[in-house]
Each structure stands twice: as C-alpha cells, then as structure tokens.
Amino acid sequence: MRIEARIPDPVLQRIRAPFRRVDASGAKPERIDPPVIQPLDLLLDLSGEAMRERLFVVQGEDGAEACLRPDFTIPVARHLVDRGALSGRWYYQGQAFRIAPLGAAPAIHPSEFLQIGIEAFGGPDDASADAEIATLAWESAAAGGRDDLSLRIGDVSFFRAFLSDIGVPGIAAGRLQRAFTRPNRLRAEIARARRTAQVPPAALGVAEIERLWAEQGLEQTCGRTAQEIADRLAHRTRETMEPCLTDEQAMRIEQYLDISDRPADALARIRALGAGSAFETESKWWSLLIGDLSGIPNDRITFDAGFGGPFSYYDGFVFEIVSKALGSDAAVAAGGRYDTLAAQLLGRPVAAAGCMVRPARAWNGAAQ
Amino acid sequence: MSAPLILALPSKGRLKEQVEAWLAESGLTLSAAGGTRGYLATLDGFDGVEVRLLSAGMIAAALDAGEVHLGVTGEDLLRERGEGAMTRVVLLKGLGFGRADVVVAAPQAWIDVVSMDDVDDVAHAFLARTGGRLRVATKYANLTRAFFAAKGVGDYRIVASDGATEGAPAQGLAELIVDITTTGATLSANALKILDDGVILRSEANLAGRRDAGLSPAQNRAAEKLLNQLKIGADSFFA
C-alpha cells in the first residue's frame, strides 16, 4: 500500500484557510462529508469507463458493486442532491483513493491521499467566478510552501471559436469539439474530416430499413429505432457533402493545439493562426479572466490551447497547478467548470465550478 | 534433489492435443504422473522438469504470479492481465495453433455502423438520449478498455460477461460485445458483425516464460536444454 506523508497541522490549516473564507456574497462555505463508499455504476456512467482502472472496487450492499471515492466532485454533488441543497458553496477535507498508474512513483502517487477542496453550485457563470476558483486553489497550494508552482489554464470554448473562425464546416467542427479532451479521438476525427473521397452511405428511409431487417430476420435492434438509423444515415450523407478539412485547416488545428505560452503571447499566436470574430468574442471573456487572476504572478500562468482538464466532465474553463519538482503528471491542484455534469445530477441546469488541492503535494516538507 | 523447472501445459481439450503434437515434433513425450488425478506429468528424458496440467486461464495467472517458469497459453489471456503482466511475462514463441481473434462486434441491425468511428457517434447519441452509456459485454475488460482508449471512444460502459457473451445483445444486457472468434460463425448466428477496424488482437497459443524467475543453476540448465530441443531462441527469457 502506498501511504503518503502526514502533514503537520499548522501547514494543513494554512492550506485549508482559503476554502473556509467568507466569499464575495458574504457567505461562509460549509463543511461537507460525503460517503467514502460510492456506487460504482453511477461513477462510471458519469466519468467514463477509462476511470475504472484507477478505482478501488469493493463489494457493496445488495450485491451491487461499489468503489472508494477517487475524487470529491461527484460524491459532493450527490450528497447535496440527497440533502436537497442545490445552491451554495461547500468545502471538504478527506481521504480519496486511487490505484496508481503503472510505474508511477509511490511517493507522488500514493493509493490513499488527502484532498481538500471546494465546490460552488448556482453561483455566477462568468469569468470572475472562474478566476476566483483558480485563485483560491492557487492560494491554498502556495500555502504549502513550494516556490515552483505554475498555473496551466485551458478552455474548450476557445477551440470552438477558433474552428468557426478558420471555416471548419459545422458537422466536422462539432465532432472535433466533442473530441477535445480525448487526443486519440481528436486525431481520428481530424483524419476523418480530411478524407477526400467520402462515399455517402446508402440513403435508406425508415420503411427500407424495416424491410431489410425483416428480410434478414433481424429482430434485435438493441435499443435503436429505424428512425434513428435513417436519421444518422441522412446526417452522414450531409456530412459527406460538406467540404472536407483542407490540409491548411488541419495544419492550423494542430498548430493551435500545440500552443502553450504566457496568456498574452498565446493570444497573439492564436490570432496569427487566423482567429477572427468568434474568437475575439471569447477573448474578451479571457481578458476579464486574466485580469481577475491578478493575484497570481503573470509569468507563472500558461495558456495551453489543447488542455481539456483531468476529467471528461469539465466542459469549460479548466486549470491545473503543477510543481516543477513533482512534474506535470502529478498536479498539486486542479479544477474548473462542470455545468453539464451538475445538471445531469441535479436534474436542472446549474452553474457549477470547483477545485481540489492535494496537501501532501503542496507541502514542500513532504519529501524531507 | 533440487527444485525442478516448472512447465505448465493445457490440461484438456483440443489445445492439449495440439500441444502434445507440437512436443512430439521435437521428439518430446509427455507421461502422466501423480496418480489418477493427472494434474502432474513428466517429459521423458527431462528429469529436471515438472509438468503441471492446468487450464489455459490458470496458466496465464500462474505465469504472471511466478508460480510456474514456462507455460503454454493464449496470448489473449496473457494480454488481458494488463500491461503489468506483460512486463513480467515474455512471449517466447507463437505456436501456430489455438488461433482466435479478439474482436468488437455490433448488431447487424445497425446498418449505419461499420467502424469504431461510427461506434463513437452512436455512443455519443446514446448518452445524450438516455443519459446512460452504450454497454459492451466482454470477458476481456482490460483489452477492451485499452482498445477503446486507443480509438478515442469514451462514451461506453463495460458489462462483465462470464458465459456466452455473444448472447448478451439479444438478451438486452449490452449493445456491443468484445469476444474471441475463429470463423465468425457464432457471431453471425447471433446477428452480430465484426467492425471493419474492430480486430483488437490476433491471438494464438504461445510458449511464454516468467521473467526474473530466479532460476537455480540446475533449473537454468533444464530450461536451456528444453528450449534448445524445442528450437526456441530464448535470450529474452534468460536475460
């Protein structure tokens, strides 16, 4: 078992302090203690099958599989839904459990680790709210005493705007955007969008599909209707009529995704790649964000155009705080916006953002 | 007498016969030992080798755990044990029998689905429409996860299947399956089709060895003599 170092209480208190502070609305975040044991099915449905290899799976009640919480975002949101509390701010502190990736250093990737963080539901959905969460995470992480921290930020909305500005056709743009957090999918979608000789699929109507099914004795349609299949075939046909991605566009997309620079320099490089009016609309929001991140030294902030966040459920602004000494695959803190996930859990649209800090990574005495 | 080199061989069925034929080609004969239960055997002329007769799945597990030094089992069964297992076990030689492809198969009724790209589209639509993920029934959870990740398909869930996986879609337990097939006939009979880019692994029976097995000088001599007679270069095993 990989156990992490115990952090002295005064250090822990300093790391926790930013999350307990009274916020802009005058409210003091309340502590929340969600259960350690979580339903496996729900977690995988919300965060994806790829998460499973990181989970400690246990036999739950009534034979259903359960797992130890790998993170707090989903457990906190579930707990609040159960309590009927749908807006406000909560902070947490507790152990989370994750199986380390193969070959990872035990000291940096313990199986059981302390996590402190905050989740904000129903607050404003704007640049200053995003900046505030990132600033809290920065203050908390920095309280651990490291002087080699840097903040990495990204946002899928910039990618969406960039694709539109360089003239990527609608259906292809939608697919590329959807693939943003999955590099392998993104490569596959770029390849698919570039294919020159796309043959349209046979345009079959509902009646023809049903006739084919009857002829071949296909009774099991596995949850899909003839209508759905006909619609998708028609959609694919429209897609093949779109101009395919040009070499120039594909190259610019790849160059865009490679941009990782100080915010102002990144912005200049994105403009040089052909970003136009859609991007400028987003970049106004960005200027606000960068302005509101004034508590963080500008030379410690990197805008990483291809960065989509640690979990697929982040759907807007995302960030990570890393230490040079620990390396980029051992984030000290991370967070962002996850409105879609929250809406799925709460059953109605809600603005949701949050962050977490790992005190043992933030503390500069842990290695000694 | 010092501890013998342990070789694990399939204990039953067609695979057992094929292994015996392969041994015979090199002039090796297996003799049952250990009484009527028949879990142990010896190789004639190899005093320093103990043969354990196990199921192919148990051989993969025993190699991974270091309980046996050499064994014949399916590449699919070894790879399914994960990347960690493949750092501990080395495939010494593909034996040309026990062939089976691990494939992704979809319902034939899904006329619009022929590739993993299509699966990604449909999975995404399924999640948006139902709030749940497309279910993939399989005994090969690790191979499936690695393959879907390589293809960038994320909106799916694995449903563990112990029995006849090919029946899962018809039973309403899953939409897709990942399973082994040799001719594809069982898949067709269940109204399933293999996706164009859905072959995860072309597997066959392999002689495999446990790395860092800590062999004694006597075990080492036995292994060298055995591999030599089988005409298998095994530098990677002894390294």
XYZ file of C-alpha atoms in Angstrom:
607
model
C 0.000 0.000 0.000
C 1.324 3.424 -0.900
C 0.783 5.786 2.033
C 1.521 9.495 1.864
C 3.358 11.602 4.404
C 1.430 13.090 7.299
C 1.220 16.867 7.087
C 1.759 18.982 10.226
C -1.476 20.576 11.468
C -0.374 24.214 11.096
C 0.532 23.580 7.425
C -2.798 21.870 6.832
C -4.637 24.784 8.415
C -2.878 27.239 6.110
C -3.695 25.114 3.051
C -7.342 24.867 4.125
C -7.795 28.527 5.083
C -8.656 29.943 1.615
C -11.567 27.496 1.267
C -13.143 28.479 4.576
C -13.052 32.204 3.914
C -16.209 34.279 3.511
C -16.884 34.665 -0.231
C -17.896 37.730 -2.254
C -21.573 37.236 -1.382
C -20.773 37.273 2.340
C -21.475 33.575 2.841
C -19.107 31.236 4.659
C -18.629 27.866 2.964
C -19.984 24.966 4.990
C -18.063 21.739 5.528
C -19.459 18.652 3.815
C -18.521 15.000 4.403
C -19.778 12.798 1.576
C -19.555 8.998 1.991
C -16.265 7.258 1.214
C -18.116 4.400 -0.487
C -19.763 5.379 -3.773
C -21.905 3.436 -6.253
C -19.608 2.118 -8.992
C -22.199 2.228 -11.763
C -23.039 5.868 -11.265
C -19.403 6.933 -11.068
C -18.546 5.120 -14.274
C -21.647 6.446 -16.017
C -20.621 9.978 -15.118
C -16.878 9.832 -15.546
C -16.409 7.057 -18.108
C -15.111 3.503 -18.269
C -11.485 4.677 -18.535
C -11.703 5.693 -14.860
C -12.237 2.083 -13.766
C -8.576 1.079 -13.760
C -7.913 3.813 -11.184
C -10.720 2.682 -8.838
C -10.634 0.513 -5.746
C -13.745 -1.574 -6.371
C -15.490 -3.161 -3.383
C -18.488 -5.418 -2.929
C -21.343 -3.148 -1.909
C -24.707 -3.772 -0.274
C -27.330 -5.856 -2.111
C -24.613 -7.323 -4.348
C -24.125 -4.065 -6.233
C -20.520 -3.078 -6.854
C -19.222 -0.003 -5.106
C -15.935 1.880 -5.077
C -13.888 4.065 -2.773
C -14.224 7.724 -3.813
C -11.422 8.598 -6.264
C -12.224 12.298 -6.003
C -14.821 14.504 -4.270
C -16.670 16.318 -7.048
C -19.264 13.639 -7.814
C -19.657 12.492 -4.154
C -20.208 16.098 -3.007
C -22.738 16.799 -5.757
C -24.632 13.565 -4.966
C -24.632 14.334 -1.258
C -26.088 17.784 -1.882
C -28.783 16.405 -4.166
C -29.744 13.946 -1.408
C -29.954 16.793 1.099
C -31.968 18.911 -1.297
C -29.354 21.672 -1.130
C -28.923 22.847 -4.683
C -27.013 26.072 -4.435
C -24.237 27.425 -2.308
C -20.631 26.611 -1.516
C -19.172 23.685 0.347
C -15.664 22.752 1.294
C -14.412 19.275 2.102
C -11.377 17.574 3.539
C -10.828 13.844 3.455
C -9.121 10.824 2.013
C -9.540 9.832 -1.638
C -8.380 6.541 -3.128
C -6.854 5.785 -6.499
C -4.830 2.949 -7.972
C -1.577 4.459 -9.208
C -0.717 4.224 -12.902
C 1.815 1.529 -13.804
C 5.347 2.617 -12.986
C 4.312 5.728 -11.036
C 6.496 6.804 -8.107
C 4.800 5.693 -4.845
C 5.747 8.890 -3.001
C 3.960 11.079 -5.573
C 1.116 8.678 -6.427
C 0.011 7.106 -3.127
C -3.104 4.905 -3.280
C -4.705 6.849 -0.456
C -4.319 10.598 -0.242
C -5.696 13.655 1.465
C -7.707 16.048 -0.642
C -9.133 19.447 0.285
C -11.382 21.440 -1.986
C -14.452 23.489 -2.638
C -17.497 23.097 -4.878
C -19.731 26.042 -5.810
C -23.217 25.482 -7.223
C -25.637 28.039 -8.571
C -23.145 30.904 -8.444
C -22.380 33.275 -11.291
C -21.226 31.621 -14.510
C -18.689 34.191 -15.605
C -15.005 34.953 -15.923
C -14.654 36.383 -12.440
C -16.235 33.267 -10.908
C -13.782 31.080 -12.831
C -10.870 33.289 -11.812
C -11.966 33.228 -8.180
C -11.898 29.420 -8.012
C -8.479 29.281 -9.657
C -7.187 31.948 -7.268
C -8.467 30.041 -4.220
C -6.677 26.934 -5.476
C -3.501 28.941 -6.042
C -3.569 30.475 -2.554
C -4.198 27.108 -0.984
C -1.492 25.313 -2.992
C 1.031 28.101 -2.380
C 0.357 27.914 1.387
C 2.152 24.563 1.301
C 5.401 26.449 0.831
C 6.526 25.477 -2.674
C 8.024 28.245 -4.784
C 7.993 26.338 -8.087
C 4.247 26.339 -8.796
C 2.660 27.295 -12.092
C -0.930 27.556 -13.300
C -1.994 25.933 -16.544
C -5.341 27.005 -17.985
C -7.447 25.921 -20.925
C -10.972 26.221 -22.268
C -12.816 24.260 -24.932
C -14.844 27.377 -25.894
C -11.726 28.925 -27.440
C -11.287 25.835 -29.594
C -14.927 26.029 -30.697
C -14.499 29.684 -31.667
C -11.198 29.029 -33.441
C -12.723 26.224 -35.560
C -15.526 28.505 -36.627
C -13.108 31.337 -37.483
C -10.913 29.193 -39.729
C -14.005 27.961 -41.582
C -14.253 24.340 -40.441
C -17.668 23.078 -41.619
C -20.363 22.630 -38.971
C -20.606 18.855 -38.615
C -16.845 18.352 -38.607
C -16.423 21.231 -36.150
C -18.959 19.623 -33.798
C -17.101 16.330 -33.845
C -13.697 17.937 -33.306
C -15.000 19.921 -30.375
C -16.544 16.838 -28.819
C -13.196 15.040 -29.129
C -11.282 17.882 -27.461
C -10.481 16.056 -24.205
C -9.513 12.809 -25.968
C -6.321 13.176 -28.036
C -6.758 9.816 -29.799
C -10.326 10.673 -30.802
C -9.223 14.104 -31.960
C -6.603 12.561 -34.247
C -9.210 10.129 -35.610
C -11.665 12.999 -36.231
C -9.054 15.123 -38.000
C -8.266 12.117 -40.221
C -11.966 11.521 -40.848
C -12.649 15.167 -41.702
C -9.718 15.219 -44.163
C -10.768 12.142 -46.117
C -11.305 13.402 -49.642
C -13.270 10.587 -51.220
C -16.018 10.221 -48.643
C -18.640 7.976 -50.122
C -22.101 8.868 -48.881
C -23.783 5.917 -47.173
C -26.862 4.414 -48.808
C -29.675 6.848 -48.014
C -32.247 4.479 -46.560
C -35.621 5.557 -45.243
C -37.431 4.028 -42.291
C -39.516 1.706 -44.491
C -36.454 0.434 -46.345
C -34.565 -0.231 -43.115
C -37.522 -2.115 -41.676
C -37.823 -4.135 -44.883
C -34.105 -5.031 -44.714
C -34.489 -6.083 -41.102
C -37.469 -8.292 -41.963
C -35.699 -9.863 -44.954
C -32.650 -10.744 -42.894
C -34.669 -11.814 -39.878
C -33.063 -9.198 -37.649
C -35.352 -8.904 -34.671
C -32.931 -7.426 -32.167
C -32.248 -3.758 -32.805
C -30.530 -3.178 -29.464
C -32.274 -0.028 -28.433
C -32.105 1.833 -31.724
C -35.107 2.531 -33.926
C -35.250 2.502 -37.719
C -35.950 6.225 -37.482
C -32.734 6.838 -35.555
C -30.671 4.871 -38.059
C -32.335 6.628 -41.022
C -31.625 9.999 -39.391
C -27.994 9.142 -38.822
C -27.574 7.929 -42.420
C -29.068 11.213 -43.646
C -26.745 13.121 -41.309
C -23.755 11.185 -42.645
C -24.857 11.990 -46.191
C -24.999 15.708 -45.374
C -21.570 15.362 -43.821
C -20.067 13.898 -46.991
C -21.440 16.904 -48.863
C -19.565 19.303 -46.595
C -16.183 20.330 -47.969
C -13.561 18.194 -46.288
C -10.989 19.695 -43.989
C -8.198 21.248 -46.070
C -4.544 20.491 -45.399
C -4.202 24.117 -44.371
C -7.020 23.860 -41.816
C -5.736 20.573 -40.433
C -2.284 22.098 -40.033
C -3.671 25.151 -38.256
C -5.706 22.983 -35.896
C -2.596 21.029 -34.988
C -0.625 24.241 -34.510
C -3.423 25.644 -32.361
C -3.465 22.573 -30.108
C 0.307 22.820 -29.646
C 0.180 26.373 -28.328
C 1.311 26.591 -24.732
C 2.530 30.006 -23.718
C 2.092 33.039 -21.454
C -1.524 34.184 -21.942
C -0.704 37.341 -23.931
C 1.740 35.507 -26.188
C -0.660 32.607 -26.685
C -3.389 35.068 -27.673
C -1.093 36.693 -30.236
C -0.143 33.306 -31.689
C -3.788 32.218 -31.950
C -4.648 35.465 -33.756
C -1.738 34.861 -36.135
C -3.233 31.437 -36.945
C -6.343 33.120 -38.315
C -8.633 33.538 -35.298
C -11.304 36.120 -36.063
C -14.572 37.479 -34.749
C -15.813 34.387 -32.882
C -12.503 34.117 -31.081
C -12.456 37.836 -30.239
C -15.823 37.443 -28.509
C -14.339 34.707 -26.345
C -11.110 36.577 -25.808
C -12.987 39.468 -24.162
C -14.028 36.951 -21.563
C -10.441 35.858 -21.425
C -9.112 39.354 -20.782
C -11.516 39.570 -17.862
C -10.297 36.216 -16.590
C -6.637 37.150 -16.828
C -7.413 40.487 -15.179
C -9.113 38.686 -12.317
C -6.194 36.301 -11.926
C -4.104 39.280 -10.818
C -3.269 37.551 -7.528
C -1.115 35.089 -9.463
C 2.194 36.218 -10.987
C 1.658 36.513 -14.730
C 4.898 34.715 -15.537
C 3.531 31.656 -13.705
C 0.423 31.334 -15.902
C 0.414 29.250 -19.078
C -2.464 29.073 -21.523
C -2.408 25.592 -23.005
C -4.709 25.552 -26.031
C -5.072 21.743 -26.110
C -5.695 21.345 -22.363
C -9.148 19.937 -21.592
C -8.833 19.027 -17.938
C -8.272 15.918 -15.864
C -11.814 14.533 -16.266
C -14.039 14.447 -19.319
C -16.859 16.114 -17.375
C -15.151 19.502 -17.299
C -16.849 21.455 -20.060
C -15.489 24.997 -19.937
C -12.655 26.714 -18.107
C -10.184 24.214 -16.618
C -6.955 24.607 -14.734
C -4.190 22.694 -13.076
C -1.467 23.807 -10.682
C 1.768 21.897 -11.067
C 5.102 21.938 -9.281
C 8.290 21.811 -11.306
C 9.802 19.396 -8.800
C 6.865 16.951 -8.958
C 6.350 17.096 -12.716
C 3.347 17.688 -14.922
C 1.584 14.370 -14.275
C 1.263 14.998 -10.535
C -0.967 18.062 -10.222
C -0.868 19.838 -6.863
C -4.315 21.294 -7.532
C -6.912 21.158 -10.288
C -10.401 22.343 -11.053
C -12.763 24.037 -13.424
C -16.318 24.318 -14.599
C -18.620 21.310 -14.935
C -22.112 22.662 -15.580
C -23.187 19.659 -17.680
C -22.278 17.078 -15.035
C -24.018 19.096 -12.323
C -27.143 19.474 -14.447
C -27.170 15.710 -15.022
C -27.032 15.049 -11.274
C -29.389 17.803 -10.171
C -31.880 17.349 -12.982
C -31.913 21.028 -13.907
C -29.398 23.492 -15.368
C -26.994 24.875 -12.784
C -23.666 26.651 -12.850
C -21.023 24.525 -11.148
C -17.330 25.043 -10.569
C -14.850 23.683 -8.096
C -11.311 22.768 -7.330
C -9.214 20.469 -5.201
C -5.764 20.631 -3.651
C -3.588 17.726 -2.580
C -1.873 18.959 0.593
C 0.875 16.318 0.564
C 1.961 17.526 -2.856
C 1.594 21.192 -1.924
C 3.668 20.838 1.235
C 7.320 21.404 0.482
C 8.373 19.410 3.536
C 6.771 16.165 2.369
C 9.867 14.955 0.578
C 12.209 15.578 3.512
C 17.047 -33.488 -5.424
C 16.949 -29.790 -6.270
C 13.762 -27.970 -7.228
C 12.654 -28.713 -10.796
C 11.897 -26.291 -13.610
C 8.112 -25.956 -13.772
C 6.378 -26.080 -17.142
C 2.599 -25.557 -17.308
C 0.641 -27.135 -20.160
C -3.071 -27.111 -21.039
C -4.920 -29.890 -19.243
C -7.791 -30.551 -21.589
C -9.473 -30.389 -24.956
C -8.192 -29.612 -28.407
C -5.445 -27.353 -27.080
C -3.980 -30.237 -25.049
C -3.867 -32.454 -28.154
C -2.247 -29.708 -30.227
C 0.394 -29.113 -27.551
C 1.192 -32.827 -27.425
C 1.544 -32.922 -31.215
C 3.837 -29.883 -31.094
C 6.007 -31.535 -28.412
C 6.123 -34.750 -30.451
C 7.528 -32.802 -33.432
C 10.577 -32.095 -31.267
C 10.736 -35.657 -30.068
C 9.245 -34.918 -26.668
C 6.736 -37.235 -24.988
C 4.512 -36.357 -22.078
C 3.865 -39.047 -19.447
C 1.091 -38.669 -16.911
C 2.258 -38.907 -13.331
C 0.943 -38.152 -9.890
C -1.740 -40.801 -9.793
C -5.143 -40.890 -11.395
C -5.945 -37.226 -10.850
C -3.494 -36.403 -13.602
C -2.556 -32.840 -12.661
C 1.149 -33.631 -12.956
C 3.203 -35.083 -15.811
C 6.814 -35.546 -16.814
C 8.695 -35.105 -20.052
C 10.566 -38.267 -20.962
C 14.294 -37.665 -20.732
C 13.917 -34.433 -18.736
C 14.344 -35.324 -15.080
C 14.702 -31.718 -14.000
C 11.328 -30.618 -15.438
C 7.992 -30.893 -13.647
C 4.937 -30.508 -15.881
C 1.722 -29.100 -14.368
C -1.509 -29.597 -16.277
C -3.780 -26.558 -15.840
C -6.491 -24.689 -17.738
C -5.186 -22.043 -20.168
C -6.570 -19.268 -17.958
C -4.841 -20.671 -14.870
C -1.564 -20.963 -16.795
C -1.698 -17.252 -17.651
C -2.350 -16.424 -13.991
C 0.399 -18.795 -12.742
C 2.976 -17.291 -15.129
C 2.037 -13.790 -14.014
C 2.272 -14.787 -10.345
C 5.630 -16.521 -10.883
C 4.274 -19.896 -9.758
C 5.477 -21.568 -12.961
C 8.554 -20.807 -15.061
C 7.324 -21.671 -18.542
C 3.849 -22.275 -19.894
C 1.705 -22.637 -22.982
C -1.357 -20.396 -23.061
C -3.238 -17.942 -25.278
C -1.734 -14.531 -25.968
C -5.232 -13.083 -25.388
C -5.322 -14.469 -21.849
C -1.894 -13.043 -21.026
C -2.568 -9.606 -22.511
C -5.910 -9.414 -20.732
C -3.993 -9.489 -17.448
C -2.835 -5.973 -18.203
C 0.336 -4.074 -19.015
C 1.885 -5.056 -15.697
C 1.631 -8.742 -16.584
C 3.346 -8.108 -19.921
C 6.355 -6.682 -18.100
C 6.590 -9.882 -16.030
C 5.873 -12.436 -18.741
C 7.650 -12.762 -22.087
C 6.120 -14.399 -25.160
C 8.806 -16.776 -26.446
C 7.096 -18.273 -29.468
C 3.741 -18.280 -31.239
C 2.859 -21.929 -31.820
C 0.558 -21.613 -34.843
C -2.479 -23.195 -33.204
C -5.148 -22.089 -30.757
C -5.833 -19.178 -33.079
C -8.593 -16.751 -32.083
C -9.251 -13.108 -32.883
C -10.468 -10.779 -30.159
C -12.967 -8.527 -31.960
C -15.533 -5.782 -31.443
C -18.929 -6.814 -32.822
C -22.109 -4.769 -33.266
C -25.706 -5.763 -34.086
C -26.233 -6.452 -37.794
C -29.404 -4.380 -37.469
C -27.213 -1.305 -37.044
C -26.895 -0.783 -40.786
C -25.119 2.555 -40.309
C -22.373 1.160 -38.057
C -19.277 -0.379 -39.684
C -16.338 1.213 -37.840
C -15.154 2.424 -34.439
C -15.774 5.987 -35.689
C -19.430 5.009 -36.062
C -19.424 3.491 -32.581
C -18.183 6.800 -31.176
C -21.038 8.680 -32.915
C -23.685 6.235 -31.780
C -22.313 6.074 -28.235
C -22.413 9.842 -28.005
C -26.006 9.982 -29.274
C -26.972 7.164 -26.888
C -25.563 9.053 -23.903
C -27.319 12.262 -24.949
C -30.649 10.484 -25.455
C -30.704 8.105 -22.487
C -28.219 9.571 -20.004
C -26.566 6.139 -19.918
C -23.594 4.799 -21.790
C -23.511 2.181 -24.527
C -22.829 -1.201 -22.908
C -20.099 -3.531 -24.125
C -20.316 -7.117 -22.838
C -16.972 -8.901 -22.545
C -14.649 -11.163 -20.573
C -11.784 -9.029 -21.923
C -12.289 -5.855 -19.888
C -8.633 -4.783 -19.993
C -8.140 -5.392 -23.715
C -11.433 -3.613 -24.411
C -10.530 -0.592 -22.305
C -7.099 -0.236 -23.925
C -8.506 -0.637 -27.446
C -11.384 1.805 -26.959
C -8.951 4.324 -25.447
C -6.590 3.937 -28.417
C -9.535 4.565 -30.753
C -10.604 7.507 -28.580
C -14.049 6.072 -27.865
C -15.125 7.125 -24.370
C -18.915 7.052 -24.003
C -19.318 3.366 -23.202
C -19.506 1.035 -20.230
C -18.200 -2.499 -19.809
C -20.597 -5.182 -18.641
C -18.772 -8.232 -17.290
C -19.800 -11.407 -19.045
C -18.931 -14.851 -17.752
C -20.925 -17.091 -20.028
C -21.940 -16.844 -23.658
C -21.009 -13.259 -24.426
C -22.444 -13.383 -27.949
C -25.929 -13.713 -26.488
C -25.734 -10.513 -24.435
C -27.172 -8.131 -27.075
C -30.141 -10.416 -27.781
C -30.783 -10.667 -24.050
C -30.820 -6.907 -23.714
C -27.746 -6.929 -21.466
C -25.474 -4.967 -23.816
C -25.407 -3.275 -27.217
C -21.921 -4.373 -28.337
C -19.629 -7.246 -27.465
C -15.903 -7.893 -27.432
C -15.176 -11.601 -27.722
C -12.971 -14.174 -29.387
C -13.916 -15.682 -32.711
C -12.262 -18.022 -35.140
C -14.618 -18.191 -38.108
C -17.183 -15.548 -37.150
C -19.962 -18.139 -37.464
C -21.139 -17.783 -33.860
C -21.279 -14.026 -34.229
C -23.349 -14.296 -37.448
C -25.687 -16.772 -35.805
C -26.320 -14.151 -33.153
C -26.968 -11.396 -35.728
C -23.695 -9.654 -34.923
C -20.989 -8.335 -37.269
C -17.308 -7.568 -36.750
C -16.437 -3.898 -37.246
C -14.048 -3.065 -40.126
C -11.377 -1.797 -37.740
C -12.597 -3.890 -34.816
C -9.895 -6.563 -34.561
C -8.236 -5.968 -31.187
C -5.802 -8.874 -31.254
C -4.986 -11.847 -33.455
C -4.162 -14.361 -30.779
C -2.646 -17.840 -30.829
C -1.187 -20.264 -28.308
C 2.264 -19.159 -27.156
C 5.083 -20.628 -25.178
C 5.654 -17.950 -22.558
C 8.175 -17.539 -19.774
C 8.261 -15.723 -16.454
C 10.901 -13.010 -16.446
C 13.206 -12.723 -13.424
C 12.148 -16.187 -12.363
C 15.187 -16.572 -10.114
C 16.172 -19.915 -11.633
C 18.762 -22.045 -9.870
C 21.729 -23.249 -11.959
C 20.023 -26.646 -12.309
C 16.715 -25.067 -13.408
C 18.614 -22.884 -15.842
C 20.308 -25.915 -17.393
C 16.942 -27.677 -17.687
C 15.344 -24.622 -19.337
C 18.218 -24.260 -21.789
C 18.103 -27.930 -22.727
C 14.301 -27.859 -23.157
C 14.188 -24.649 -25.220
C 17.073 -25.893 -27.306
C 15.250 -29.090 -28.132
C 12.130 -27.057 -28.989
C 14.351 -24.842 -31.233
C 13.282 -21.680 -29.446
C 15.711 -18.822 -29.026
C 15.186 -17.630 -25.502
C 17.687 -14.877 -24.823
C 14.869 -12.686 -23.571
C 13.894 -15.337 -21.047
C 17.356 -15.773 -19.589
C 18.289 -12.076 -19.710
